[in-house]
Amino acid sequence: MSSTSDWRALAASKRESVAAKIPAEWRLPKSFTSQFTQTSRISVLDVPRKSGLLNDRELELTENYDATALVELMVAGKATSYEVTTAFCKRAAIAQQVINCCTEIMFNEALVRAKECDEYLKTKGKPMGKFHGLPISLKDSFNVKGVQSTLCYVSFLSHPPDTENSALVDIILSEGAVIYVKTNIPQTMMTADSDNNVFGRTLNPNNLSLTAGGSTGGEGALIKFRGSVLGCATDIAGSIRLPALCNGVFGFKPTAQRIPFARTTPPGRLGSPSTIYPVIGPEAHSIRDMHLFLKTVIDNDPWELDENVLAVPWRTLTPPSRPIRLGLIIEDPSFPLHPPIQRALQSAATAIKEAGHFIVPIPTTDIPSIYDAAALAWKFFLLDPQKTAVKHVQASGEPWVPSIPTVTFPQNHGWEPSLDNLWDMNVEHAKIRKVFHDIVVEKKLDVILMPGYQATAVPHDTFGVPIYTVLPNLLDYPAASLPYLKAEKELDKDFVRTDVTYAPPYTPEAVEGAPSSIQLVGRPMKDEELLNIIETVGEILKLSTE
Amino acid sequence: MSSTSDWRALAASKRESVAAKIPAEWRLPKSFTSQFTQTSRISVLDVPRKSGLLNDRELELTENYDATALVELMVAGKATSYEVTTAFCKRAAIAQQVINCCTEIMFNEALVRAKECDEYLKTKGKPMGKFHGLPISLKDSFNVKGVQSTLCYVSFLSHPPDTENSALVDIILSEGAVIYVKTNIPQTMMTADSDNNVFGRTLNPNNLSLTAGGSTGGEGALIKFRGSVLGCATDIAGSIRLPALCNGVFGFKPTAQRIPFARTTPPGRLGSPSTIYPVIGPEAHSIRDMHLFLKTVIDNDPWELDENVLAVPWRTLTPPSRPIRLGLIIEDPSFPLHPPIQRALQSAATAIKEAGHFIVPIPTTDIPSIYDAAALAWKFFLLDPQKTAVKHVQASGEPWVPSIPTVTFPQNHGWEPSLDNLWDMNVEHAKIRKVFHDIVVEKKLDVILMPGYQATAVPHDTFGVPIYTVLPNLLDYPAASLPYLKAEKELDKDFVRTDVTYAPPYTPEAVEGAPSSIQLVGRPMKDEELLNIIETVGEILKLSTE
């Protein structure tokens, strides 16, 4: 399995088998889809409406509700799961043909399941659970019985279908969810361009020439396209939040060990001694949907299903009754904020302050270099002396995708992990955690307000290293990316600085209209408090995905 | 600092400086203390009473109360902290001369502090906190401002006094505690004989020829001697529970990251990538004192003081309203239970069952070898390629204490840690955690009842490896050692088996009257539930330290 023709043929065969699962009547003409290329700056958010494939009811069901409202609708008998699932399957089929965001398609199974949900409600007179009848999309790394988890490695195409569901999949199914697609990721899951040699590249529906982010990029793009209303994502360096901010949806990375990770397929070797843990969280259309997801999963006592989950119940809080104290980290000197993000952050801070809360500046001089912290985090991701992920790539002869070499820190070049070095890394890691902890305690901060990335989504393969999202992973602080404002060159021009070097370059025309974002970072294990504050901030900033 | 005479002189000088802190009027005549040798099988529990140094009031204060009752007494104005502290200082001074259990003596500072507590109560009309006026003893590894933490390494004798308190010390002081002694530990803290070249060996007050256990052995012995009513201990392989079971007191090892470890002095290198974490817990005279300790510390929001503590509040539970389900692990074939422990375990299981609860056998064949699990745990303790603890010993030229070579697993001989191996160890560790998790979930167990050690306290330097206590560390399950029954050769003879090899050897005469014990193991993060069940079991078994 080493020649070029071999891996290409295997990948093509997989793509064809997935494409074949889209019913003929849901296919778009080639003449129509050929305009959707990765160099086109167009938005495709209106394609479902223009395609003529969805009727008014299906457009309404996919566009006018968040997950919470859809479940309410179905539980109230105002829509069936079959209707809702059909609508989202159709829309996901369109998304797949336009922005290439899916890896596994399970429409048939989903429609059977949707009927079961409808039947259950009808015969038992009660919903299956908190996700009754709701289609939920899954990152490719989640296991679904009978479906492959290729992780988009050509060498994994020979793997048999999974024989068990991920623990999280079991939980959402027990709550009535409908599984209908798995979504695209980057090769190795360690770059922010969801591009690989099996399924190709996912495009950003806001602007096809921009990255969809990663690693849960298929989700972010599909959700923004409203081919999904709620998605299950994972994050070790920003993989929930980067696609959220690139596409303009919400993403929440909880504290580690609260949402069960059991029986997901890893992109590398099991048994990492890294002290940075991968976590699962939602990508969503609304803040309350993130709440629905986190509370529902944790209310299922996931520690009974996964020995690595902390047995800590979800706490229901009342809205903050006092002014919130938000620490503000504006930027790290290594990656100056692009004008749209600088404007979004400043606008958010001003509005929050005007609403009566406290913005407490955290000067760069008070904290360790965020860039150096990210470089340290990357060393933790490179601890496998066997370089298993590299072997997974090399095993098939597939090449590296273009963005892989861009996700690197010069100071780590030539670095080879050693056990001795790992002890020192842990000491360094502990120091950084202590500095941030002490600042948060001394300044009595409820959350930190900071950028999730220095820019909006940027042109493909130019994203580079995600230093602003990986910091909360390094600290194990919960963090959320919130869509807020858009790049508008007329407004952004006042924020252009000539004394800094933007990396990647700032090109107003390339990103015009792209969603901007802010990041809110909470305190460890206080996911509930973070969400509570996000709800307050969301009202102040009138946050929504539209 | 390498010649023999040098290290001996340094150690002698330290011992003298500590001994000099015992007031002349509290010293026992050499003619009296010379009988207290490590080969004598006598109990010294009555020495304080016989010594004539304590008056009736002091005997009453040190003998008739647990910590909870002493604090109640002081808060009610029925005793002053000065009285109570004086009594415990005196009794600790006697203990030091008889069983050699202290490392640092702070009687003067304690009496000043006690007066402060009394003054506070008098002027403010309220107690300082939950430990108002209470003398609490500390393992040597806790930092106290102005006092050395030598960890009993000769090479640490040149270290300056600590400049900060351990986070835990700050908490107990804020709750009104009085610090008066630090207590003895083994060289490197990795053997169960609290013996080292600086302070020498701590003897077991029940029987001087038996080990006091370790690594928090000075505590266990001092508490049993009633030279302390409550002690702060640490545990990574059994160091809270082994001294508890050797001396016949209670010891509780919580889940990791609940009690703050910040600013303790480590015996080895910082930054260990081991997935087995050291934890802090109490050694105590009563179950309610363990509860007092854990609840009080966690009620202080220790996550504000130590970034490594999980922000999870202490939960107050009501007693179980349904029968408890206790899984029963009797023994691992590698270390058959000695008759006194077999009898204690069987007696406990029978009584608990007769009280209406469920005893659910866990056959050895259903679980991984506890011996092999312990050997794996030991590899995690040996991950430092620089062997820092060994260097701390070698730096002064001091020799190894006799028990060090006995704490070893043949399968680990010649093993050198490597990063690659660590990944595999983590996989192995995860497998073991999963097996136990699945058993606990499938059998719906609330706790596991098992031995804490295969024997009572055994003659010095024969203890060997603590496989039964290290298992809960490997699993990160909370666990407590509970004193229950005593070795009585007349009753134990029915339990003698001829088809097993007892290791260390079972010699009824050597251990006659030594305290027996059981271990109860809870579920991770469910320290509250474990303690709740211990309270129920304690009533059934009428557990006490007397």
PDB file of C-alpha atoms in Angstrom, chain A residues 256-456:
ATOM      1  CA  ALA A 256     -10.987  18.162  31.117  1.00  0.00           C
ATOM      2  CA  GLN A 257     -12.580  14.963  32.411  1.00  0.00           C
ATOM      3  CA  ARG A 258     -16.143  16.233  32.585  1.00  0.00           C
ATOM      4  CA  ILE A 259     -17.466  14.882  29.255  1.00  0.00           C
ATOM      5  CA  PRO A 260     -16.622  11.219  28.567  1.00  0.00           C
ATOM      6  CA  PHE A 261     -13.898  10.577  26.002  1.00  0.00           C
ATOM      7  CA  ALA A 262     -14.143   6.768  26.149  1.00  0.00           C
ATOM      8  CA  ARG A 263     -14.222   4.841  22.887  1.00  0.00           C
ATOM      9  CA  THR A 264     -13.287   7.680  20.552  1.00  0.00           C
ATOM     10  CA  THR A 265     -10.662   6.895  17.934  1.00  0.00           C
ATOM     11  CA  PRO A 266      -7.332   8.596  18.629  1.00  0.00           C
ATOM     12  CA  PRO A 267      -5.267  10.155  15.821  1.00  0.00           C
ATOM     13  CA  GLY A 268      -2.062   8.997  17.476  1.00  0.00           C
ATOM     14  CA  ARG A 269      -0.847   6.708  20.204  1.00  0.00           C
ATOM     15  CA  LEU A 270      -2.762   5.883  23.362  1.00  0.00           C
ATOM     16  CA  GLY A 271      -1.129   6.419  26.738  1.00  0.00           C
ATOM     17  CA  SER A 272       0.208   9.929  26.361  1.00  0.00           C
ATOM     18  CA  PRO A 273       1.903  11.239  29.494  1.00  0.00           C
ATOM     19  CA  SER A 274       0.993  14.777  28.460  1.00  0.00           C
ATOM     20  CA  THR A 275      -0.659  16.875  31.136  1.00  0.00           C
ATOM     21  CA  ILE A 276      -2.849  18.518  28.488  1.00  0.00           C
ATOM     22  CA  TYR A 277      -5.946  16.409  27.954  1.00  0.00           C
ATOM     23  CA  PRO A 278      -8.281  16.292  24.960  1.00  0.00           C
ATOM     24  CA  VAL A 279     -11.818  17.304  25.829  1.00  0.00           C
ATOM     25  CA  ILE A 280     -15.241  17.059  24.211  1.00  0.00           C
ATOM     26  CA  GLY A 281     -17.676  19.919  23.853  1.00  0.00           C
ATOM     27  CA  PRO A 282     -20.399  21.302  21.625  1.00  0.00           C
ATOM     28  CA  GLU A 283     -20.368  23.482  18.544  1.00  0.00           C
ATOM     29  CA  ALA A 284     -23.753  25.146  18.482  1.00  0.00           C
ATOM     30  CA  HIS A 285     -26.055  27.869  17.258  1.00  0.00           C
ATOM     31  CA  SER A 286     -26.941  29.292  20.627  1.00  0.00           C
ATOM     32  CA  ILE A 287     -25.625  29.635  24.141  1.00  0.00           C
ATOM     33  CA  ARG A 288     -28.589  27.735  25.524  1.00  0.00           C
ATOM     34  CA  ASP A 289     -27.803  24.824  23.187  1.00  0.00           C
ATOM     35  CA  MET A 290     -24.309  24.583  24.684  1.00  0.00           C
ATOM     36  CA  HIS A 291     -25.978  24.573  28.085  1.00  0.00           C
ATOM     37  CA  LEU A 292     -28.420  21.874  26.937  1.00  0.00           C
ATOM     38  CA  PHE A 293     -25.547  19.731  25.703  1.00  0.00           C
ATOM     39  CA  LEU A 294     -23.289  20.045  28.751  1.00  0.00           C
ATOM     40  CA  LYS A 295     -26.016  19.691  31.365  1.00  0.00           C
ATOM     41  CA  THR A 296     -27.673  16.772  29.590  1.00  0.00           C
ATOM     42  CA  VAL A 297     -24.441  14.819  29.199  1.00  0.00           C
ATOM     43  CA  ILE A 298     -23.281  15.427  32.760  1.00  0.00           C
ATOM     44  CA  ASP A 299     -26.748  14.712  34.169  1.00  0.00           C
ATOM     45  CA  ASN A 300     -26.247  11.217  32.719  1.00  0.00           C
ATOM     46  CA  ASP A 301     -23.551  10.445  35.324  1.00  0.00           C
ATOM     47  CA  PRO A 302     -20.908   9.900  32.638  1.00  0.00           C
ATOM     48  CA  TRP A 303     -18.460   8.734  35.327  1.00  0.00           C
ATOM     49  CA  GLU A 304     -20.460   5.510  35.363  1.00  0.00           C
ATOM     50  CA  LEU A 305     -19.587   4.965  31.689  1.00  0.00           C
ATOM     51  CA  ASP A 306     -16.027   6.228  31.608  1.00  0.00           C
ATOM     52  CA  GLU A 307     -13.547   5.792  34.425  1.00  0.00           C
ATOM     53  CA  ASN A 308     -11.730   8.945  33.342  1.00  0.00           C
ATOM     54  CA  VAL A 309     -14.647  11.276  33.990  1.00  0.00           C
ATOM     55  CA  LEU A 310     -14.684  13.100  37.305  1.00  0.00           C
ATOM     56  CA  ALA A 311     -17.775  12.257  39.343  1.00  0.00           C
ATOM     57  CA  VAL A 312     -18.854  15.869  39.669  1.00  0.00           C
ATOM     58  CA  PRO A 313     -22.518  16.623  38.958  1.00  0.00           C
ATOM     59  CA  TRP A 314     -23.603  19.585  36.848  1.00  0.00           C
ATOM     60  CA  ARG A 315     -24.579  22.521  39.018  1.00  0.00           C
ATOM     61  CA  THR A 316     -27.508  24.706  38.020  1.00  0.00           C
ATOM     62  CA  LEU A 317     -26.782  28.326  38.851  1.00  0.00           C
ATOM     63  CA  THR A 318     -28.858  31.448  38.984  1.00  0.00           C
ATOM     64  CA  PRO A 319     -27.691  34.421  36.909  1.00  0.00           C
ATOM     65  CA  PRO A 320     -24.901  36.430  38.584  1.00  0.00           C
ATOM     66  CA  SER A 321     -26.416  38.829  41.087  1.00  0.00           C
ATOM     67  CA  ARG A 322     -23.335  41.045  41.250  1.00  0.00           C
ATOM     68  CA  PRO A 323     -21.197  42.732  38.618  1.00  0.00           C
ATOM     69  CA  ILE A 324     -18.933  40.254  36.827  1.00  0.00           C
ATOM     70  CA  ARG A 325     -15.173  40.807  36.903  1.00  0.00           C
ATOM     71  CA  LEU A 326     -13.591  40.084  33.512  1.00  0.00           C
ATOM     72  CA  GLY A 327      -9.842  40.097  33.113  1.00  0.00           C
ATOM     73  CA  LEU A 328      -8.889  41.410  29.695  1.00  0.00           C
ATOM     74  CA  ILE A 329      -5.959  39.989  27.742  1.00  0.00           C
ATOM     75  CA  ILE A 330      -5.755  41.951  24.529  1.00  0.00           C
ATOM     76  CA  GLU A 331      -2.963  40.252  22.648  1.00  0.00           C
ATOM     77  CA  ASP A 332       0.417  38.598  22.719  1.00  0.00           C
ATOM     78  CA  PRO A 333       3.085  40.667  20.952  1.00  0.00           C
ATOM     79  CA  SER A 334       3.899  37.722  18.698  1.00  0.00           C
ATOM     80  CA  PHE A 335       0.484  37.784  17.043  1.00  0.00           C
ATOM     81  CA  PRO A 336      -1.016  41.285  16.955  1.00  0.00           C
ATOM     82  CA  LEU A 337      -4.773  41.322  16.557  1.00  0.00           C
ATOM     83  CA  HIS A 338      -6.063  41.994  13.100  1.00  0.00           C
ATOM     84  CA  PRO A 339      -8.320  45.042  12.958  1.00  0.00           C
ATOM     85  CA  PRO A 340     -11.650  43.136  12.899  1.00  0.00           C
ATOM     86  CA  ILE A 341     -10.733  41.214  16.045  1.00  0.00           C
ATOM     87  CA  GLN A 342      -9.275  44.216  17.793  1.00  0.00           C
ATOM     88  CA  ARG A 343     -12.509  46.039  17.099  1.00  0.00           C
ATOM     89  CA  ALA A 344     -14.638  43.119  18.269  1.00  0.00           C
ATOM     90  CA  LEU A 345     -12.684  42.767  21.512  1.00  0.00           C
ATOM     91  CA  GLN A 346     -12.739  46.486  22.209  1.00  0.00           C
ATOM     92  CA  SER A 347     -16.420  46.751  21.383  1.00  0.00           C
ATOM     93  CA  ALA A 348     -17.259  43.802  23.603  1.00  0.00           C
ATOM     94  CA  ALA A 349     -15.214  45.145  26.525  1.00  0.00           C
ATOM     95  CA  THR A 350     -16.841  48.553  26.208  1.00  0.00           C
ATOM     96  CA  ALA A 351     -20.366  47.163  26.049  1.00  0.00           C
ATOM     97  CA  ILE A 352     -19.779  44.845  28.990  1.00  0.00           C
ATOM     98  CA  LYS A 353     -18.343  47.702  31.032  1.00  0.00           C
ATOM     99  CA  GLU A 354     -21.222  49.958  30.116  1.00  0.00           C
ATOM    100  CA  ALA A 355     -23.590  47.248  31.341  1.00  0.00           C
ATOM    101  CA  GLY A 356     -22.083  47.678  34.806  1.00  0.00           C
ATOM    102  CA  HIS A 357     -19.440  44.971  34.926  1.00  0.00           C
ATOM    103  CA  PHE A 358     -15.725  45.293  35.576  1.00  0.00           C
ATOM    104  CA  ILE A 359     -13.081  44.999  32.901  1.00  0.00           C
ATOM    105  CA  VAL A 360      -9.729  44.385  34.601  1.00  0.00           C
ATOM    106  CA  PRO A 361      -6.773  44.738  32.235  1.00  0.00           C
ATOM    107  CA  ILE A 362      -4.163  41.970  32.406  1.00  0.00           C
ATOM    108  CA  PRO A 363      -1.011  43.528  30.923  1.00  0.00           C
ATOM    109  CA  THR A 364       1.170  41.286  28.807  1.00  0.00           C
ATOM    110  CA  THR A 365       3.992  42.010  31.216  1.00  0.00           C
ATOM    111  CA  ASP A 366       2.084  40.333  34.059  1.00  0.00           C
ATOM    112  CA  ILE A 367       1.749  36.975  32.314  1.00  0.00           C
ATOM    113  CA  PRO A 368       4.096  34.503  30.633  1.00  0.00           C
ATOM    114  CA  SER A 369       4.439  34.812  26.873  1.00  0.00           C
ATOM    115  CA  ILE A 370       1.359  33.227  25.335  1.00  0.00           C
ATOM    116  CA  TYR A 371       3.494  32.303  22.356  1.00  0.00           C
ATOM    117  CA  ASP A 372       6.048  30.486  24.507  1.00  0.00           C
ATOM    118  CA  ALA A 373       3.247  28.786  26.420  1.00  0.00           C
ATOM    119  CA  ALA A 374       1.834  27.556  23.113  1.00  0.00           C
ATOM    120  CA  ALA A 375       5.258  26.302  22.063  1.00  0.00           C
ATOM    121  CA  LEU A 376       5.434  24.383  25.338  1.00  0.00           C
ATOM    122  CA  ALA A 377       1.968  22.951  24.712  1.00  0.00           C
ATOM    123  CA  TRP A 378       3.140  21.780  21.318  1.00  0.00           C
ATOM    124  CA  LYS A 379       5.988  19.866  22.900  1.00  0.00           C
ATOM    125  CA  PHE A 380       3.400  18.007  24.959  1.00  0.00           C
ATOM    126  CA  PHE A 381       1.676  17.074  21.701  1.00  0.00           C
ATOM    127  CA  LEU A 382       4.962  15.735  20.313  1.00  0.00           C
ATOM    128  CA  LEU A 383       5.872  13.397  23.167  1.00  0.00           C
ATOM    129  CA  ASP A 384       5.499  10.143  21.276  1.00  0.00           C
ATOM    130  CA  PRO A 385       8.983   8.807  20.471  1.00  0.00           C
ATOM    131  CA  GLN A 386       7.376   6.439  17.974  1.00  0.00           C
ATOM    132  CA  LYS A 387       5.658   9.319  16.165  1.00  0.00           C
ATOM    133  CA  THR A 388       2.592   7.158  15.691  1.00  0.00           C
ATOM    134  CA  ALA A 389       0.531   9.805  13.890  1.00  0.00           C
ATOM    135  CA  VAL A 390       3.348  10.267  11.385  1.00  0.00           C
ATOM    136  CA  LYS A 391       3.416   6.517  10.844  1.00  0.00           C
ATOM    137  CA  HIS A 392      -0.338   6.532  10.224  1.00  0.00           C
ATOM    138  CA  VAL A 393       0.275   9.012   7.423  1.00  0.00           C
ATOM    139  CA  GLN A 394       3.336   7.313   6.014  1.00  0.00           C
ATOM    140  CA  ALA A 395       1.798   3.852   6.094  1.00  0.00           C
ATOM    141  CA  SER A 396      -0.223   4.567   2.956  1.00  0.00           C
ATOM    142  CA  GLY A 397       2.234   6.700   1.059  1.00  0.00           C
ATOM    143  CA  GLU A 398      -0.139   9.666   1.207  1.00  0.00           C
ATOM    144  CA  PRO A 399       1.636  13.039   1.303  1.00  0.00           C
ATOM    145  CA  TRP A 400       1.381  15.704   3.976  1.00  0.00           C
ATOM    146  CA  VAL A 401      -1.369  18.247   3.395  1.00  0.00           C
ATOM    147  CA  PRO A 402      -0.042  21.771   2.765  1.00  0.00           C
ATOM    148  CA  SER A 403      -0.915  23.290   6.143  1.00  0.00           C
ATOM    149  CA  ILE A 404       0.941  20.738   8.274  1.00  0.00           C
ATOM    150  CA  PRO A 405       4.363  22.412   7.919  1.00  0.00           C
ATOM    151  CA  THR A 406       2.850  25.777   8.929  1.00  0.00           C
ATOM    152  CA  VAL A 407       1.830  24.569  12.380  1.00  0.00           C
ATOM    153  CA  THR A 408       5.196  24.703  13.997  1.00  0.00           C
ATOM    154  CA  PHE A 409       7.246  26.676  16.496  1.00  0.00           C
ATOM    155  CA  PRO A 410      10.812  27.534  15.465  1.00  0.00           C
ATOM    156  CA  GLN A 411      12.038  27.028  19.028  1.00  0.00           C
ATOM    157  CA  ASN A 412      10.871  23.419  18.905  1.00  0.00           C
ATOM    158  CA  HIS A 413      12.712  22.598  15.691  1.00  0.00           C
ATOM    159  CA  GLY A 414      14.929  19.594  16.068  1.00  0.00           C
ATOM    160  CA  TRP A 415      13.554  18.945  19.533  1.00  0.00           C
ATOM    161  CA  GLU A 416      13.250  15.275  20.402  1.00  0.00           C
ATOM    162  CA  PRO A 417      11.194  14.324  23.420  1.00  0.00           C
ATOM    163  CA  SER A 418      12.874  12.636  26.363  1.00  0.00           C
ATOM    164  CA  LEU A 419      11.682  11.488  29.756  1.00  0.00           C
ATOM    165  CA  ASP A 420      14.120  13.809  31.469  1.00  0.00           C
ATOM    166  CA  ASN A 421      12.843  16.730  29.442  1.00  0.00           C
ATOM    167  CA  LEU A 422       9.259  15.838  30.293  1.00  0.00           C
ATOM    168  CA  TRP A 423       9.949  16.426  34.002  1.00  0.00           C
ATOM    169  CA  ASP A 424      11.240  19.901  33.176  1.00  0.00           C
ATOM    170  CA  MET A 425       8.270  20.558  30.888  1.00  0.00           C
ATOM    171  CA  ASN A 426       5.929  19.666  33.737  1.00  0.00           C
ATOM    172  CA  VAL A 427       7.708  22.116  36.004  1.00  0.00           C
ATOM    173  CA  GLU A 428       7.427  24.811  33.344  1.00  0.00           C
ATOM    174  CA  HIS A 429       3.769  23.933  32.819  1.00  0.00           C
ATOM    175  CA  ALA A 430       3.099  24.148  36.553  1.00  0.00           C
ATOM    176  CA  LYS A 431       4.719  27.593  36.714  1.00  0.00           C
ATOM    177  CA  ILE A 432       2.469  28.932  33.979  1.00  0.00           C
ATOM    178  CA  ARG A 433      -0.609  27.489  35.643  1.00  0.00           C
ATOM    179  CA  LYS A 434       0.420  29.107  38.923  1.00  0.00           C
ATOM    180  CA  VAL A 435       0.932  32.565  37.409  1.00  0.00           C
ATOM    181  CA  PHE A 436      -2.508  32.575  35.821  1.00  0.00           C
ATOM    182  CA  HIS A 437      -4.110  31.100  38.922  1.00  0.00           C
ATOM    183  CA  ASP A 438      -2.568  33.758  41.120  1.00  0.00           C
ATOM    184  CA  ILE A 439      -3.681  36.562  38.790  1.00  0.00           C
ATOM    185  CA  VAL A 440      -7.223  35.253  38.674  1.00  0.00           C
ATOM    186  CA  VAL A 441      -7.348  34.919  42.470  1.00  0.00           C
ATOM    187  CA  GLU A 442      -5.642  38.234  43.249  1.00  0.00           C
ATOM    188  CA  LYS A 443      -7.737  40.219  40.802  1.00  0.00           C
ATOM    189  CA  LYS A 444     -10.846  38.237  41.816  1.00  0.00           C
ATOM    190  CA  LEU A 445     -11.665  37.463  38.199  1.00  0.00           C
ATOM    191  CA  ASP A 446     -14.725  35.499  37.221  1.00  0.00           C
ATOM    192  CA  VAL A 447     -13.548  35.020  33.643  1.00  0.00           C
ATOM    193  CA  ILE A 448     -10.911  36.192  31.201  1.00  0.00           C
ATOM    194  CA  LEU A 449     -11.947  37.973  28.023  1.00  0.00           C
ATOM    195  CA  MET A 450      -9.419  37.471  25.226  1.00  0.00           C
ATOM    196  CA  PRO A 451      -9.198  36.743  21.524  1.00  0.00           C
ATOM    197  CA  GLY A 452      -9.646  33.166  20.306  1.00  0.00           C
ATOM    198  CA  TYR A 453      -7.391  33.931  17.356  1.00  0.00           C
ATOM    199  CA  GLN A 454      -5.680  37.050  16.085  1.00  0.00           C
ATOM    200  CA  ALA A 455      -7.893  37.174  13.002  1.00  0.00           C
ATOM    201  CA  THR A 456     -11.146  36.048  11.477  1.00  0.00           C
TER     202      THR A 456
END
